[in-house]
mmCIF file of N, CA and C in Angstrom:
data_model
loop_
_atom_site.group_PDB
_atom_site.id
_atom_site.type_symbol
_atom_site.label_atom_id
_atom_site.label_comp_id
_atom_site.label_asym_id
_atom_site.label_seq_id
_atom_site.Cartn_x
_atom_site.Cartn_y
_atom_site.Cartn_z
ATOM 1 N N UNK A 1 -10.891 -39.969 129.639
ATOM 2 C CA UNK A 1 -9.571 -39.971 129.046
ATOM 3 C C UNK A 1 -8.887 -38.638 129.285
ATOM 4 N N UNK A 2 -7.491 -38.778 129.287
ATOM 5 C CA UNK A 2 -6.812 -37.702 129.285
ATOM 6 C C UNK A 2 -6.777 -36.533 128.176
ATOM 7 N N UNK A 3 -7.259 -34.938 127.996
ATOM 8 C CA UNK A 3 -7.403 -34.493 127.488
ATOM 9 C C UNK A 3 -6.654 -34.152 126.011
ATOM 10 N N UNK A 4 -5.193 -34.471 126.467
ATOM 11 C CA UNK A 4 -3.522 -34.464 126.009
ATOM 12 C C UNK A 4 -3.588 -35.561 125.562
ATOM 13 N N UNK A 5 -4.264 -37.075 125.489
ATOM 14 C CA UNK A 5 -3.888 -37.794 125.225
ATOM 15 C C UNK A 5 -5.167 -38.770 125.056
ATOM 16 N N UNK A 6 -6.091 -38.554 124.070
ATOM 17 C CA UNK A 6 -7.297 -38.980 123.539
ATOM 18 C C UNK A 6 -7.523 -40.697 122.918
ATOM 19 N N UNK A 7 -8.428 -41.276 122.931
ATOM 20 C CA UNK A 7 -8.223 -42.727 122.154
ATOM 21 C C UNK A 7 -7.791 -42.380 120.684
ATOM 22 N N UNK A 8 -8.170 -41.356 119.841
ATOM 23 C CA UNK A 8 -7.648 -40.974 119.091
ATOM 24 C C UNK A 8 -6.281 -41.189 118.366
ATOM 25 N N UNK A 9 -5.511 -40.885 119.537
ATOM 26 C CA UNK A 9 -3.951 -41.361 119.451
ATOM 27 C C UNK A 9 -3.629 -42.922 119.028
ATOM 28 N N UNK A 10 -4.903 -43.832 119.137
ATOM 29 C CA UNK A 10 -4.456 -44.591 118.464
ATOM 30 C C UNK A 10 -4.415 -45.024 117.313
ATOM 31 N N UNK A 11 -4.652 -44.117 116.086
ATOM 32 C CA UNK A 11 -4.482 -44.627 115.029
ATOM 33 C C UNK A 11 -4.008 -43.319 114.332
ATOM 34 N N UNK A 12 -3.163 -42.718 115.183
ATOM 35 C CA UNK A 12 -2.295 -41.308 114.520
ATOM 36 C C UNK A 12 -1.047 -42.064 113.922
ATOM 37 N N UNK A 13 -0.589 -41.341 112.449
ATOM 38 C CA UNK A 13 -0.250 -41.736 112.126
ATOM 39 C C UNK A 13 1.214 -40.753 111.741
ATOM 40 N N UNK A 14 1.160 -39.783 112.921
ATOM 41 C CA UNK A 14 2.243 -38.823 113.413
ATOM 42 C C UNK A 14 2.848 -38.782 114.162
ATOM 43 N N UNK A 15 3.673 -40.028 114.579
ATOM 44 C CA UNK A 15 4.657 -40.446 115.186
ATOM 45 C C UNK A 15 3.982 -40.956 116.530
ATOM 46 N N UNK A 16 4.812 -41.824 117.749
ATOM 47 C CA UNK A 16 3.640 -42.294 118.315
ATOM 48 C C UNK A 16 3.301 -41.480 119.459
ATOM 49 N N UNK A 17 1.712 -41.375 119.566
ATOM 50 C CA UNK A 17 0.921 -40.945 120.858
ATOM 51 C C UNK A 17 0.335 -41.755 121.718
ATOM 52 N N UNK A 18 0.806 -41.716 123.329
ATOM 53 C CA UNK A 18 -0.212 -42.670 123.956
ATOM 54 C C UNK A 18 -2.087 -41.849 124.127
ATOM 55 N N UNK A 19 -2.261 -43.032 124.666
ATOM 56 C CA UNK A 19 -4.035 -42.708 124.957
ATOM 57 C C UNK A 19 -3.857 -43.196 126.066
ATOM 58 N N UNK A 20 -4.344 -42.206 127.449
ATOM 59 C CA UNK A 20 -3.935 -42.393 128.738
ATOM 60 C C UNK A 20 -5.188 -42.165 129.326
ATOM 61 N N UNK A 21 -5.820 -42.597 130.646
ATOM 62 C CA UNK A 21 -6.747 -42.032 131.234
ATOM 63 C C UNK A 21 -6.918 -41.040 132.181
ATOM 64 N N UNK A 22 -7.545 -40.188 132.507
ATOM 65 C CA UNK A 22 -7.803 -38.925 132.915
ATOM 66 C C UNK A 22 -6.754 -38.878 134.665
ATOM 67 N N UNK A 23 -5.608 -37.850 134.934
ATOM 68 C CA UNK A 23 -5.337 -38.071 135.991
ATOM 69 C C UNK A 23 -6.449 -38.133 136.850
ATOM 70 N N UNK A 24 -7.334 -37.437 137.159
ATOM 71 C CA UNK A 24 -8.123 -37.184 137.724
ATOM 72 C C UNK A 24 -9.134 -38.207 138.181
ATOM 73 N N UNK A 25 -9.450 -39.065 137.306
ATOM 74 C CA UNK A 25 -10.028 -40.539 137.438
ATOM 75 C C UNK A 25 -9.302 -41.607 137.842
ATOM 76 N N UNK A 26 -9.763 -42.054 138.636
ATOM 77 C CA UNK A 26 -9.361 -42.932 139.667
ATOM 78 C C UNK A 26 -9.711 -44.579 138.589
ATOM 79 N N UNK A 27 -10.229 -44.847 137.462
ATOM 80 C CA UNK A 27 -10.810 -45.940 137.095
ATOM 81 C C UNK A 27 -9.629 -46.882 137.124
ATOM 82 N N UNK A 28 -10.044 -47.756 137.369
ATOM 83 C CA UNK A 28 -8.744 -48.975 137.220
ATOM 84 C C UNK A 28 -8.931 -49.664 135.636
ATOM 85 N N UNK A 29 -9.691 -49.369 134.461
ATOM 86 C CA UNK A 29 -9.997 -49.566 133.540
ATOM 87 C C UNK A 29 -10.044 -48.323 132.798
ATOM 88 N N UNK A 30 -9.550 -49.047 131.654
ATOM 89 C CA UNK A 30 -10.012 -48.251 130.319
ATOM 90 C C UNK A 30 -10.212 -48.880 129.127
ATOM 91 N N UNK A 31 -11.318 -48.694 128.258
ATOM 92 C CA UNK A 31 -11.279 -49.858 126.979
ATOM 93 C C UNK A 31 -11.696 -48.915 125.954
ATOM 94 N N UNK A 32 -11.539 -49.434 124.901
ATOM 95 C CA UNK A 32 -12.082 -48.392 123.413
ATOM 96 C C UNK A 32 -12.242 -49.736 122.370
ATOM 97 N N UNK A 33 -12.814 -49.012 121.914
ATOM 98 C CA UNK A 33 -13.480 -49.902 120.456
ATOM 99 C C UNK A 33 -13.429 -49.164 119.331
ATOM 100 N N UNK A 34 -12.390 -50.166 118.388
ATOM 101 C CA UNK A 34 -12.196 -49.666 117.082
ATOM 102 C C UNK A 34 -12.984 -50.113 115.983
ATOM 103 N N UNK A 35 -13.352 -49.556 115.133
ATOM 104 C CA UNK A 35 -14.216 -50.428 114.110
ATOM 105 C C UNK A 35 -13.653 -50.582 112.656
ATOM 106 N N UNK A 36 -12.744 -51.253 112.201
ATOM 107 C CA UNK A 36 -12.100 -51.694 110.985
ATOM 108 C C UNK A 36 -13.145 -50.987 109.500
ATOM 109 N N UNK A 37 -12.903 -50.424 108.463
ATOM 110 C CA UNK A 37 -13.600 -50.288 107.518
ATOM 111 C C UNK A 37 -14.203 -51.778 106.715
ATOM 112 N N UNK A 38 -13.408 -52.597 106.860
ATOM 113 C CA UNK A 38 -13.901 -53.971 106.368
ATOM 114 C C UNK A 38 -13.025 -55.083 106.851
ATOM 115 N N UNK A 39 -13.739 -56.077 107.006
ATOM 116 C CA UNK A 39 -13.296 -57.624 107.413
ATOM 117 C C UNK A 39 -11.720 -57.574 107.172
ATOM 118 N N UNK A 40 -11.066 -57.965 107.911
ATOM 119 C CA UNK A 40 -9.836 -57.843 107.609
ATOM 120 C C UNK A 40 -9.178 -58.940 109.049
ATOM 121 N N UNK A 41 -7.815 -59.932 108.319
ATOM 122 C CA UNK A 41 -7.259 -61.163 108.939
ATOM 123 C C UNK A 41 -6.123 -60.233 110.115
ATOM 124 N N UNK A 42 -6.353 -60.276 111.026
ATOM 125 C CA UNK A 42 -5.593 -59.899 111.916
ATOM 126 C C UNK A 42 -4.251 -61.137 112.733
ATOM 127 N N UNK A 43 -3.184 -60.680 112.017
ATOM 128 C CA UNK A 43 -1.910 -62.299 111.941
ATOM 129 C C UNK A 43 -1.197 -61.660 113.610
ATOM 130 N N UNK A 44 -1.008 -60.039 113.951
ATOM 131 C CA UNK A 44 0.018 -60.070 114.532
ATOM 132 C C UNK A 44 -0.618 -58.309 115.295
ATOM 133 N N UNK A 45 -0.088 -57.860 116.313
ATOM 134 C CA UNK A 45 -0.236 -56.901 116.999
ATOM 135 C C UNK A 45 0.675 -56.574 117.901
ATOM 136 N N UNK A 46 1.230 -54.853 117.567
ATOM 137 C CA UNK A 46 2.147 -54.573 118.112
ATOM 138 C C UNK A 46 1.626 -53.595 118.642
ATOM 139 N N UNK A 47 1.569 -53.746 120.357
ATOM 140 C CA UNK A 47 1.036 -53.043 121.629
ATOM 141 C C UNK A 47 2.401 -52.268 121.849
ATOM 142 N N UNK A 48 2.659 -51.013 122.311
ATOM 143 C CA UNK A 48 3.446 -49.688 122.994
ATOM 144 C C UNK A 48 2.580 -49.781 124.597
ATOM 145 N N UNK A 49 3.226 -49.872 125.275
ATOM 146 C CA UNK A 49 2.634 -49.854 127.087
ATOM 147 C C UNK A 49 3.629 -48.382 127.318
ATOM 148 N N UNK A 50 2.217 -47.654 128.066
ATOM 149 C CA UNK A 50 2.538 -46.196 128.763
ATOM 150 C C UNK A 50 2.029 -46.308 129.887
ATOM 151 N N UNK A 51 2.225 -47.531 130.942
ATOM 152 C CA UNK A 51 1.831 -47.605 132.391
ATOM 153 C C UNK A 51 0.800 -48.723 132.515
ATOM 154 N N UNK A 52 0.167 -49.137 131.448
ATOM 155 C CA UNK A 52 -0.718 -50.372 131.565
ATOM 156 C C UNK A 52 -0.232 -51.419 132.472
ATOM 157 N N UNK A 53 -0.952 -52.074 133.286
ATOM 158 C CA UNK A 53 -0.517 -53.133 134.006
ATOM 159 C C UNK A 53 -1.064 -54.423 133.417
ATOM 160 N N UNK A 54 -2.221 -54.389 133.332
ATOM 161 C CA UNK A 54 -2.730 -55.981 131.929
ATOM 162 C C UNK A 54 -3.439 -55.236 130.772
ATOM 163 N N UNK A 55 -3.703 -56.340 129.883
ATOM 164 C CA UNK A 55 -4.300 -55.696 128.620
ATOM 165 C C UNK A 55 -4.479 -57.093 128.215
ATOM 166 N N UNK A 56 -5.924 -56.790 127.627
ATOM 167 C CA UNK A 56 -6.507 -57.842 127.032
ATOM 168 C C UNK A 56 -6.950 -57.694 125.584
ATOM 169 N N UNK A 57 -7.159 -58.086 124.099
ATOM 170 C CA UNK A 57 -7.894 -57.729 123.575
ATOM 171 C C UNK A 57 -8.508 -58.801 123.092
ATOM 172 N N UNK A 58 -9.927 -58.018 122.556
ATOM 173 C CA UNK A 58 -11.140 -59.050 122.147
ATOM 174 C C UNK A 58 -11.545 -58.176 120.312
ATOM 175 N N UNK A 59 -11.982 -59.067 119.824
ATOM 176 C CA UNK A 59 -12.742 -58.704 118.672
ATOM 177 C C UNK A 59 -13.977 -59.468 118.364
ATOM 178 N N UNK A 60 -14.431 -58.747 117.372
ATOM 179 C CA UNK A 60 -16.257 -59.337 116.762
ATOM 180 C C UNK A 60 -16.163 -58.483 115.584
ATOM 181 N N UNK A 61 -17.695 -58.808 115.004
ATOM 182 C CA UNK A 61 -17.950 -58.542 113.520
ATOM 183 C C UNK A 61 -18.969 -57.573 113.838
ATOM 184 N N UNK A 62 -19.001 -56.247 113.727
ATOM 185 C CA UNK A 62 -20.507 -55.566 113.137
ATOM 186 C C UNK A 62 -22.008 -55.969 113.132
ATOM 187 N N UNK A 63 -21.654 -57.126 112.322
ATOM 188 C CA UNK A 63 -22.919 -58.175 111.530
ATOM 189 C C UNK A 63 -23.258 -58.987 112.541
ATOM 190 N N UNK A 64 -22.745 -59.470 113.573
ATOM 191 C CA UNK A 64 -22.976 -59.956 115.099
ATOM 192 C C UNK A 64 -24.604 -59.079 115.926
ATOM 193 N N UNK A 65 -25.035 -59.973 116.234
ATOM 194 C CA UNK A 65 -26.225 -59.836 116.895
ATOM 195 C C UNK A 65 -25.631 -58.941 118.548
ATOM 196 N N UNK A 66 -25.987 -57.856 118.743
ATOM 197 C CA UNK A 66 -25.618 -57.245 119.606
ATOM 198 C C UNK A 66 -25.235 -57.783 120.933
ATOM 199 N N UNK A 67 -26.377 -59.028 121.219
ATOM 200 C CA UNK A 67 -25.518 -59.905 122.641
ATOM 201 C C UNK A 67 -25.206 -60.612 122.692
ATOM 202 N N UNK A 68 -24.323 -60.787 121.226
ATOM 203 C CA UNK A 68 -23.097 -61.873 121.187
ATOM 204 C C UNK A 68 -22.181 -60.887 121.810
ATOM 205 N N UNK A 69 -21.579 -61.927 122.137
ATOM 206 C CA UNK A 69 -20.085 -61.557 122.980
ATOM 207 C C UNK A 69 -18.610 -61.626 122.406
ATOM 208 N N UNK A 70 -17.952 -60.813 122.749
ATOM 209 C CA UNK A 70 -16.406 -60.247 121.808
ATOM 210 C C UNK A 70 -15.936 -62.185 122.140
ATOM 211 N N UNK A 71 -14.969 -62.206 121.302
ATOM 212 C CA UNK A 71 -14.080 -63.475 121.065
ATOM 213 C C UNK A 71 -12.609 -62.901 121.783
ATOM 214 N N UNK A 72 -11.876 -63.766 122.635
ATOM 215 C CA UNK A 72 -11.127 -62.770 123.060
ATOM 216 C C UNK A 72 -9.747 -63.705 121.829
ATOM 217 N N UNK A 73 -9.300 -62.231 121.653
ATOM 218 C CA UNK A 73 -8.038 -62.905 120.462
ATOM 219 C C UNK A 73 -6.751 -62.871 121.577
ATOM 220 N N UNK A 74 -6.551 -61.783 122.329
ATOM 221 C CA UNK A 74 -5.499 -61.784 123.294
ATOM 222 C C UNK A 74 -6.291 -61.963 124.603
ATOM 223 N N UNK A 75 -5.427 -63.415 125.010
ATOM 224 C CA UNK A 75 -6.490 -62.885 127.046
ATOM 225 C C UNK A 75 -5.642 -62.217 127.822
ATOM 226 N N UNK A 76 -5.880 -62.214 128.466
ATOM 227 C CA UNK A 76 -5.569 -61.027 129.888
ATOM 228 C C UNK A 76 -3.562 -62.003 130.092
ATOM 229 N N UNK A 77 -2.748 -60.183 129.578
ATOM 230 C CA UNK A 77 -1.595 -60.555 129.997
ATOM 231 C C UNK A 77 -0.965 -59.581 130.726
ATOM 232 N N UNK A 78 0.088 -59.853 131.515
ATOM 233 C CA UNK A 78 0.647 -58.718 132.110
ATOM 234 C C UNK A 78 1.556 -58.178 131.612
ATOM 235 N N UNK A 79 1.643 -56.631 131.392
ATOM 236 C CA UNK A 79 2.506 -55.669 131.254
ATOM 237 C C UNK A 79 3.308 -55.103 131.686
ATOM 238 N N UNK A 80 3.211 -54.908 132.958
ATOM 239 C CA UNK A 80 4.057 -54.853 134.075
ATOM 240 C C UNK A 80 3.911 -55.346 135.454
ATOM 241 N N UNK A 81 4.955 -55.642 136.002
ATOM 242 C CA UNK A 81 4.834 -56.599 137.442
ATOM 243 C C UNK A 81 4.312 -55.455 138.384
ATOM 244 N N UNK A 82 3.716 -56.184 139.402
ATOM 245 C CA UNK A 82 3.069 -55.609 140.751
ATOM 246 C C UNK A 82 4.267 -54.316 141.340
ATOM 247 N N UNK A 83 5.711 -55.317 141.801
ATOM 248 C CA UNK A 83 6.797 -54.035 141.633
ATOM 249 C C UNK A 83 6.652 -52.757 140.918
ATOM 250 N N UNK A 84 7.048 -53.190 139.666
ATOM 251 C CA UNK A 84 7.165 -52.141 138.587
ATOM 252 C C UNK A 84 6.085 -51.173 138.568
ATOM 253 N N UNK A 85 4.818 -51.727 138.929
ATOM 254 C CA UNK A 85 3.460 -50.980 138.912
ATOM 255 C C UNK A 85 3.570 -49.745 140.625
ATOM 256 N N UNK A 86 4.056 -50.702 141.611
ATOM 257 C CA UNK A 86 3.766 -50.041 142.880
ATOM 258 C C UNK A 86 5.155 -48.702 142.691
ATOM 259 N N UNK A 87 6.607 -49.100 142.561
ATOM 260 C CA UNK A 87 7.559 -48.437 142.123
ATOM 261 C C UNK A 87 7.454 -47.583 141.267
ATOM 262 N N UNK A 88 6.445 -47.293 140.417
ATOM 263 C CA UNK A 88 6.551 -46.175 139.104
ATOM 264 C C UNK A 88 7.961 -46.723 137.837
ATOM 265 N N UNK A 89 8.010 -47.858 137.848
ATOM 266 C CA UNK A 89 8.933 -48.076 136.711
ATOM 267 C C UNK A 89 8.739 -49.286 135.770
ATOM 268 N N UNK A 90 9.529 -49.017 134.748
ATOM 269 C CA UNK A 90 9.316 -49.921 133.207
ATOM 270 C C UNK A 90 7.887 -49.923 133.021
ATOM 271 N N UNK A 91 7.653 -48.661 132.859
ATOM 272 C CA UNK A 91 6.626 -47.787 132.521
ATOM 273 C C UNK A 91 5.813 -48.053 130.764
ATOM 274 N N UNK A 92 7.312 -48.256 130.069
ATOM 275 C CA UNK A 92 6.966 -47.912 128.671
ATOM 276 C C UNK A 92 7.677 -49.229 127.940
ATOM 277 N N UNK A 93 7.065 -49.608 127.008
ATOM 278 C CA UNK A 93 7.588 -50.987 126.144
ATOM 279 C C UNK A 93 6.742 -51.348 125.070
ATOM 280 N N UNK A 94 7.068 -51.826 124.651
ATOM 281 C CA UNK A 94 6.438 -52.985 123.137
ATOM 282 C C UNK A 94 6.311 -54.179 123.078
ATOM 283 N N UNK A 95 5.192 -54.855 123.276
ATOM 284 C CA UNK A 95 4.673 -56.722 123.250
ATOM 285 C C UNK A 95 4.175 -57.018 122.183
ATOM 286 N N UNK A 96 4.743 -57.813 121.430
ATOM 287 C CA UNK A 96 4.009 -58.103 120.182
ATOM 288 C C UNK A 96 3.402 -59.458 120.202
ATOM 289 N N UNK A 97 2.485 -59.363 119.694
ATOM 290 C CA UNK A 97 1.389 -60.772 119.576
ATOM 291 C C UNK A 97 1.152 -60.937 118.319
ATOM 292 N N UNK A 98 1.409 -62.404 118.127
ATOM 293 C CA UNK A 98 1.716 -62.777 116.505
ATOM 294 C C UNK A 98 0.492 -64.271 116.969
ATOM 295 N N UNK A 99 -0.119 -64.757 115.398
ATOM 296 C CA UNK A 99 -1.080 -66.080 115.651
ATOM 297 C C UNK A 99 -0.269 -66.984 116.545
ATOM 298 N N UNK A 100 -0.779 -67.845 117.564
ATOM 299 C CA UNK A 100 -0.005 -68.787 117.925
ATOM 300 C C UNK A 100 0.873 -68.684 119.030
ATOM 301 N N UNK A 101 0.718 -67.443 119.503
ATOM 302 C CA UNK A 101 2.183 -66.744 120.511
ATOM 303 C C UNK A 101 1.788 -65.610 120.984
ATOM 304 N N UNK A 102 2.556 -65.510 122.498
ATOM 305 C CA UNK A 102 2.504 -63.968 122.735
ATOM 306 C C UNK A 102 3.679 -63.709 123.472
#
């Protein structure tokens, strides 16, 4: 990860910070795992994109046997088009995912 810009940033609650990956790394991935203090109904999710091209998310329970496998709540959507990605633009935005919709 980027030094300036840590997974951390995602649950600052000092205006918003992205969490970017390291210029220097070439990975075409990046993932993090958050761990909720307790069970809690997740209705809706509001994603900020700082260059992401897809994004997927998955969740599970703690209490899950380690090689169970994440449930995916969001599957794989795109964030920005192949253009936009090769061009350097519409870089930055907000997708919200609500039950039922994305």
């Amino acid at each position: 990860q980027d030094p300036k810009y840590p997974a951390e940033n995602l649950l600052s609650e000092d205006g918003i910070q992205p969490w970017l990956g390291c210029p220097k790394d070439r990975k075409r991935q990046l993932s993090v795992e958050l761990q909720l203090e307790r069970a809690s109904p997740i209705g809706y999710i509001d994603i900020g994109n700082h260059g992401c091209a897809f994004l997927q998310i998955e969740v599970g329970r703690s209490s899950w046997p380690c090689d169970q496998p994440y449930l995916t709540l969001v599957p794989t959507v795109t964030l920005m088009t192949p253009a936009d990605s090769k061009l350097d633009q519409n870089r930055c935005g907000v997708r919200m995912f609500k039950e039922g919709k994305d």
